[in-house]
Amino acid sequence: MDDDATMERHGSMQDVAPVINLARGGRTLRLAFSSAVVSLVASFAALVTPIPLFNTYRAEDGFTNADIALAVVANSVGTIAALLVLGRLSNHLGRRLTAIASLGLLMLGCLLLLNVHDIGILLAARLLMGVGTGLASSSLTSYIVDAAPSRPTWLASVASSQGPMLGLSLGAIASGALVQFGPWPRHLIYLVSAGLLVLSAVLILISPETAEPTPGTWRSLVPRVRVPARVSHLLPVAAAVFVATWTTGAFYQAFMPALVEDQLHTRSSLVLGLVFAAYMAPSVLGAPLGGRFTSAAAQRVGMIIFLAGWIGIITAIDAGTLALFIAATIVAGAGQGIAISAATRGLLYGSTLADRAPIFSAIYLLCYVGAALLSFISGQLSNTFSLPQIALGYGSLAFVATVITVLAARNPHTDPTGTSQHDE
């Protein structure tokens, strides 16, 4: 192996986060893995708690569809800022400290949401929660990969990529149920979320560290996104997968509440939560299926299924049929689970401990930049175009991303010469 390859494999000195010598599969490492997964799920559950309340804010506080889309943008901007500046912080301060800091920021966001009556409070809370989510995305996902059992081989990528999807699903359903059936509909879900975040922080606190803190904390704050050269050829297709699937999630956050009420004729907060979960939850079930294929094949299969779901979504909106809309949403969600997990698996191929936080930062940066740009543009267009027309635009993006994936998806290389690796 030449010097350049050696540097790429081990990382520069300021980025190295040496693994602490814990017995893989031991009890303490299982505690770290479980705590990190629970915390990641709780973080993303907290993120979506306002969704069933968006129609309440529209009706009681005069928020517009453009305002709600701007809240999605604020969340994405906070996440992007955290990924650019804080994405490597866990390599230097350790996974636990940065994870606890991310949970604290999300809890503060929940407390701000207790008093939403003007758009400024909502934007501030979403921005703060975006920063917390960005920090959690790099620190907790790296913590999961560090502590994951070596078998099955797909567990680390599935847990790290689908933990957010599970959290989004559970958070949306719980929020919808509490808003519709619980007391204090504008407050209870935020108090529950804050409590779960505190519990998660306690679990992380009693778990072992997996990455030994190293010098270079201040240098790590200089924005830099790095994907190892051995998997850089996978990035264009991965970007197409991440952007198409995550902007669809942003579409469901920003426009689904109004769409379900105005086009599909229901005002139920629980239905809103269930519809959002119908997109996110099948992603968790679809991801392990992708582990049966090579990463390239799984991305192709996943994106074709995702596009089929979008065709059904557009058809359901045109027909005004809620049942078809939910069924098509489930199909799209399963497709995105297969595709996202496979793209993540490819980018993680052969990664070292120091590679993982920057790789996850790059993944989430692609996701949130795409979501922010599309949400901002579509939010402005919502003042001119109808919601079905906005949905057609998102469906067109899904078509383009699927074509790119089918034509260009590749597997990781086993070595710098470019030999294709058919990964497990």
mmCIF file with all atom_site columns, C-alpha atoms in Angstrom, residues 211-318:
data_model
loop_
_atom_site.group_PDB
_atom_site.id
_atom_site.type_symbol
_atom_site.label_atom_id
_atom_site.label_alt_id
_atom_site.label_comp_id
_atom_site.label_asym_id
_atom_site.label_entity_id
_atom_site.label_seq_id
_atom_site.pdbx_PDB_ins_code
_atom_site.Cartn_x
_atom_site.Cartn_y
_atom_site.Cartn_z
_atom_site.occupancy
_atom_site.B_iso_or_equiv
_atom_site.pdbx_formal_charge
_atom_site.auth_seq_id
_atom_site.auth_comp_id
_atom_site.auth_asym_id
_atom_site.auth_atom_id
_atom_site.pdbx_PDB_model_num
ATOM 1   C CA . ALA A 1 211 ? -13.725 6.625  20.782 1.00 0.00 ? 211 ALA A CA 1
ATOM 2   C CA . GLU A 1 212 ? -10.828 7.949  22.837 1.00 0.00 ? 212 GLU A CA 1
ATOM 3   C CA . PRO A 1 213 ? -10.796 11.788 22.856 1.00 0.00 ? 213 PRO A CA 1
ATOM 4   C CA . THR A 1 214 ? -7.883  13.272 20.902 1.00 0.00 ? 214 THR A CA 1
ATOM 5   C CA . PRO A 1 215 ? -6.341  16.739 20.486 1.00 0.00 ? 215 PRO A CA 1
ATOM 6   C CA . GLY A 1 216 ? -7.406  19.048 17.664 1.00 0.00 ? 216 GLY A CA 1
ATOM 7   C CA . THR A 1 217 ? -10.902 20.036 18.810 1.00 0.00 ? 217 THR A CA 1
ATOM 8   C CA . TRP A 1 218 ? -10.692 23.614 17.523 1.00 0.00 ? 218 TRP A CA 1
ATOM 9   C CA . ARG A 1 219 ? -9.194  22.553 14.193 1.00 0.00 ? 219 ARG A CA 1
ATOM 10  C CA . SER A 1 220 ? -12.069 20.088 13.784 1.00 0.00 ? 220 SER A CA 1
ATOM 11  C CA . LEU A 1 221 ? -14.534 23.020 13.748 1.00 0.00 ? 221 LEU A CA 1
ATOM 12  C CA . VAL A 1 222 ? -13.168 24.209 10.398 1.00 0.00 ? 222 VAL A CA 1
ATOM 13  C CA . PRO A 1 223 ? -15.828 23.077 7.896  1.00 0.00 ? 223 PRO A CA 1
ATOM 14  C CA . ARG A 1 224 ? -14.671 20.060 5.919  1.00 0.00 ? 224 ARG A CA 1
ATOM 15  C CA . VAL A 1 225 ? -16.561 17.161 4.419  1.00 0.00 ? 225 VAL A CA 1
ATOM 16  C CA . ARG A 1 226 ? -14.489 14.143 3.454  1.00 0.00 ? 226 ARG A CA 1
ATOM 17  C CA . VAL A 1 227 ? -15.450 10.915 1.750  1.00 0.00 ? 227 VAL A CA 1
ATOM 18  C CA . PRO A 1 228 ? -12.588 8.373  1.407  1.00 0.00 ? 228 PRO A CA 1
ATOM 19  C CA . ALA A 1 229 ? -11.249 8.053  -2.125 1.00 0.00 ? 229 ALA A CA 1
ATOM 20  C CA . ARG A 1 230 ? -12.032 4.338  -2.253 1.00 0.00 ? 230 ARG A CA 1
ATOM 21  C CA . VAL A 1 231 ? -15.779 5.075  -2.213 1.00 0.00 ? 231 VAL A CA 1
ATOM 22  C CA . SER A 1 232 ? -15.871 8.541  -3.833 1.00 0.00 ? 232 SER A CA 1
ATOM 23  C CA . HIS A 1 233 ? -17.118 7.034  -7.123 1.00 0.00 ? 233 HIS A CA 1
ATOM 24  C CA . LEU A 1 234 ? -20.313 6.049  -5.256 1.00 0.00 ? 234 LEU A CA 1
ATOM 25  C CA . LEU A 1 235 ? -21.144 9.600  -4.210 1.00 0.00 ? 235 LEU A CA 1
ATOM 26  C CA . PRO A 1 236 ? -23.066 10.879 -7.297 1.00 0.00 ? 236 PRO A CA 1
ATOM 27  C CA . VAL A 1 237 ? -25.609 8.052  -7.213 1.00 0.00 ? 237 VAL A CA 1
ATOM 28  C CA . ALA A 1 238 ? -25.784 8.165  -3.413 1.00 0.00 ? 238 ALA A CA 1
ATOM 29  C CA . ALA A 1 239 ? -26.536 11.886 -3.689 1.00 0.00 ? 239 ALA A CA 1
ATOM 30  C CA . ALA A 1 240 ? -29.408 11.175 -6.086 1.00 0.00 ? 240 ALA A CA 1
ATOM 31  C CA . VAL A 1 241 ? -30.824 8.591  -3.665 1.00 0.00 ? 241 VAL A CA 1
ATOM 32  C CA . PHE A 1 242 ? -30.458 10.760 -0.564 1.00 0.00 ? 242 PHE A CA 1
ATOM 33  C CA . VAL A 1 243 ? -31.792 13.951 -2.152 1.00 0.00 ? 243 VAL A CA 1
ATOM 34  C CA . ALA A 1 244 ? -34.869 12.328 -3.725 1.00 0.00 ? 244 ALA A CA 1
ATOM 35  C CA . THR A 1 245 ? -35.871 10.349 -0.641 1.00 0.00 ? 245 THR A CA 1
ATOM 36  C CA . TRP A 1 246 ? -35.159 13.018 1.980  1.00 0.00 ? 246 TRP A CA 1
ATOM 37  C CA . THR A 1 247 ? -36.810 15.818 0.004  1.00 0.00 ? 247 THR A CA 1
ATOM 38  C CA . THR A 1 248 ? -39.879 13.583 -0.116 1.00 0.00 ? 248 THR A CA 1
ATOM 39  C CA . GLY A 1 249 ? -39.714 13.434 3.683  1.00 0.00 ? 249 GLY A CA 1
ATOM 40  C CA . ALA A 1 250 ? -39.497 17.238 3.722  1.00 0.00 ? 250 ALA A CA 1
ATOM 41  C CA . PHE A 1 251 ? -42.506 17.375 1.382  1.00 0.00 ? 251 PHE A CA 1
ATOM 42  C CA . TYR A 1 252 ? -44.474 15.272 3.859  1.00 0.00 ? 252 TYR A CA 1
ATOM 43  C CA . GLN A 1 253 ? -43.466 17.586 6.711  1.00 0.00 ? 253 GLN A CA 1
ATOM 44  C CA . ALA A 1 254 ? -44.209 20.843 4.918  1.00 0.00 ? 254 ALA A CA 1
ATOM 45  C CA . PHE A 1 255 ? -47.231 20.062 2.742  1.00 0.00 ? 255 PHE A CA 1
ATOM 46  C CA . MET A 1 256 ? -48.789 16.791 3.864  1.00 0.00 ? 256 MET A CA 1
ATOM 47  C CA . PRO A 1 257 ? -50.860 18.362 6.703  1.00 0.00 ? 257 PRO A CA 1
ATOM 48  C CA . ALA A 1 258 ? -52.514 20.847 4.322  1.00 0.00 ? 258 ALA A CA 1
ATOM 49  C CA . LEU A 1 259 ? -52.735 18.246 1.554  1.00 0.00 ? 259 LEU A CA 1
ATOM 50  C CA . VAL A 1 260 ? -54.521 15.706 3.747  1.00 0.00 ? 260 VAL A CA 1
ATOM 51  C CA . GLU A 1 261 ? -56.989 18.324 4.990  1.00 0.00 ? 261 GLU A CA 1
ATOM 52  C CA . ASP A 1 262 ? -57.613 20.180 1.715  1.00 0.00 ? 262 ASP A CA 1
ATOM 53  C CA . GLN A 1 263 ? -57.341 17.384 -0.887 1.00 0.00 ? 263 GLN A CA 1
ATOM 54  C CA . LEU A 1 264 ? -58.065 14.198 1.072  1.00 0.00 ? 264 LEU A CA 1
ATOM 55  C CA . HIS A 1 265 ? -60.676 15.740 3.370  1.00 0.00 ? 265 HIS A CA 1
ATOM 56  C CA . THR A 1 266 ? -59.699 14.774 6.913  1.00 0.00 ? 266 THR A CA 1
ATOM 57  C CA . ARG A 1 267 ? -58.751 16.974 9.867  1.00 0.00 ? 267 ARG A CA 1
ATOM 58  C CA . SER A 1 268 ? -57.667 14.175 12.200 1.00 0.00 ? 268 SER A CA 1
ATOM 59  C CA . SER A 1 269 ? -54.294 14.839 13.858 1.00 0.00 ? 269 SER A CA 1
ATOM 60  C CA . LEU A 1 270 ? -53.818 11.098 14.319 1.00 0.00 ? 270 LEU A CA 1
ATOM 61  C CA . VAL A 1 271 ? -54.330 10.529 10.594 1.00 0.00 ? 271 VAL A CA 1
ATOM 62  C CA . LEU A 1 272 ? -51.648 13.134 9.906  1.00 0.00 ? 272 LEU A CA 1
ATOM 63  C CA . GLY A 1 273 ? -49.236 11.268 12.147 1.00 0.00 ? 273 GLY A CA 1
ATOM 64  C CA . LEU A 1 274 ? -50.153 7.930  10.589 1.00 0.00 ? 274 LEU A CA 1
ATOM 65  C CA . VAL A 1 275 ? -49.707 9.237  7.037  1.00 0.00 ? 275 VAL A CA 1
ATOM 66  C CA . PHE A 1 276 ? -46.260 10.584 7.872  1.00 0.00 ? 276 PHE A CA 1
ATOM 67  C CA . ALA A 1 277 ? -45.368 7.314  9.599  1.00 0.00 ? 277 ALA A CA 1
ATOM 68  C CA . ALA A 1 278 ? -46.643 5.412  6.564  1.00 0.00 ? 278 ALA A CA 1
ATOM 69  C CA . TYR A 1 279 ? -43.717 6.909  4.657  1.00 0.00 ? 279 TYR A CA 1
ATOM 70  C CA . MET A 1 280 ? -41.083 6.479  7.373  1.00 0.00 ? 280 MET A CA 1
ATOM 71  C CA . ALA A 1 281 ? -41.968 3.148  9.043  1.00 0.00 ? 281 ALA A CA 1
ATOM 72  C CA . PRO A 1 282 ? -41.756 0.893  5.947  1.00 0.00 ? 282 PRO A CA 1
ATOM 73  C CA . SER A 1 283 ? -38.258 2.279  5.448  1.00 0.00 ? 283 SER A CA 1
ATOM 74  C CA . VAL A 1 284 ? -37.209 0.390  8.590  1.00 0.00 ? 284 VAL A CA 1
ATOM 75  C CA . LEU A 1 285 ? -38.732 -2.849 7.269  1.00 0.00 ? 285 LEU A CA 1
ATOM 76  C CA . GLY A 1 286 ? -37.386 -2.365 3.746  1.00 0.00 ? 286 GLY A CA 1
ATOM 77  C CA . ALA A 1 287 ? -33.791 -1.793 4.802  1.00 0.00 ? 287 ALA A CA 1
ATOM 78  C CA . PRO A 1 288 ? -32.925 -5.391 5.866  1.00 0.00 ? 288 PRO A CA 1
ATOM 79  C CA . LEU A 1 289 ? -34.259 -6.646 2.531  1.00 0.00 ? 289 LEU A CA 1
ATOM 80  C CA . GLY A 1 290 ? -31.587 -4.605 0.792  1.00 0.00 ? 290 GLY A CA 1
ATOM 81  C CA . GLY A 1 291 ? -28.927 -6.492 2.747  1.00 0.00 ? 291 GLY A CA 1
ATOM 82  C CA . ARG A 1 292 ? -29.642 -9.539 0.582  1.00 0.00 ? 292 ARG A CA 1
ATOM 83  C CA . PHE A 1 293 ? -28.302 -7.749 -2.508 1.00 0.00 ? 293 PHE A CA 1
ATOM 84  C CA . THR A 1 294 ? -25.114 -5.937 -3.400 1.00 0.00 ? 294 THR A CA 1
ATOM 85  C CA . SER A 1 295 ? -25.295 -2.238 -2.578 1.00 0.00 ? 295 SER A CA 1
ATOM 86  C CA . ALA A 1 296 ? -25.680 -1.257 -6.250 1.00 0.00 ? 296 ALA A CA 1
ATOM 87  C CA . ALA A 1 297 ? -28.455 -3.776 -6.937 1.00 0.00 ? 297 ALA A CA 1
ATOM 88  C CA . ALA A 1 298 ? -30.296 -2.800 -3.757 1.00 0.00 ? 298 ALA A CA 1
ATOM 89  C CA . GLN A 1 299 ? -30.174 0.883  -4.702 1.00 0.00 ? 299 GLN A CA 1
ATOM 90  C CA . ARG A 1 300 ? -31.689 0.106  -8.117 1.00 0.00 ? 300 ARG A CA 1
ATOM 91  C CA . VAL A 1 301 ? -34.457 -2.062 -6.646 1.00 0.00 ? 301 VAL A CA 1
ATOM 92  C CA . GLY A 1 302 ? -35.192 0.455  -3.903 1.00 0.00 ? 302 GLY A CA 1
ATOM 93  C CA . MET A 1 303 ? -35.458 3.445  -6.215 1.00 0.00 ? 303 MET A CA 1
ATOM 94  C CA . ILE A 1 304 ? -37.726 1.618  -8.672 1.00 0.00 ? 304 ILE A CA 1
ATOM 95  C CA . ILE A 1 305 ? -40.072 0.747  -5.802 1.00 0.00 ? 305 ILE A CA 1
ATOM 96  C CA . PHE A 1 306 ? -39.803 4.348  -4.539 1.00 0.00 ? 306 PHE A CA 1
ATOM 97  C CA . LEU A 1 307 ? -40.817 5.695  -7.967 1.00 0.00 ? 307 LEU A CA 1
ATOM 98  C CA . ALA A 1 308 ? -43.761 3.269  -8.139 1.00 0.00 ? 308 ALA A CA 1
ATOM 99  C CA . GLY A 1 309 ? -44.901 4.658  -4.804 1.00 0.00 ? 309 GLY A CA 1
ATOM 100 C CA . TRP A 1 310 ? -44.690 8.226  -6.093 1.00 0.00 ? 310 TRP A CA 1
ATOM 101 C CA . ILE A 1 311 ? -46.804 7.353  -9.129 1.00 0.00 ? 311 ILE A CA 1
ATOM 102 C CA . GLY A 1 312 ? -49.435 6.015  -6.734 1.00 0.00 ? 312 GLY A CA 1
ATOM 103 C CA . ILE A 1 313 ? -49.195 9.135  -4.531 1.00 0.00 ? 313 ILE A CA 1
ATOM 104 C CA . ILE A 1 314 ? -49.840 11.474 -7.448 1.00 0.00 ? 314 ILE A CA 1
ATOM 105 C CA . THR A 1 315 ? -52.715 9.280  -8.642 1.00 0.00 ? 315 THR A CA 1
ATOM 106 C CA . ALA A 1 316 ? -54.267 9.278  -5.157 1.00 0.00 ? 316 ALA A CA 1
ATOM 107 C CA . ILE A 1 317 ? -54.049 13.061 -4.850 1.00 0.00 ? 317 ILE A CA 1
ATOM 108 C CA . ASP A 1 318 ? -55.714 13.469 -8.241 1.00 0.00 ? 318 ASP A CA 1
#
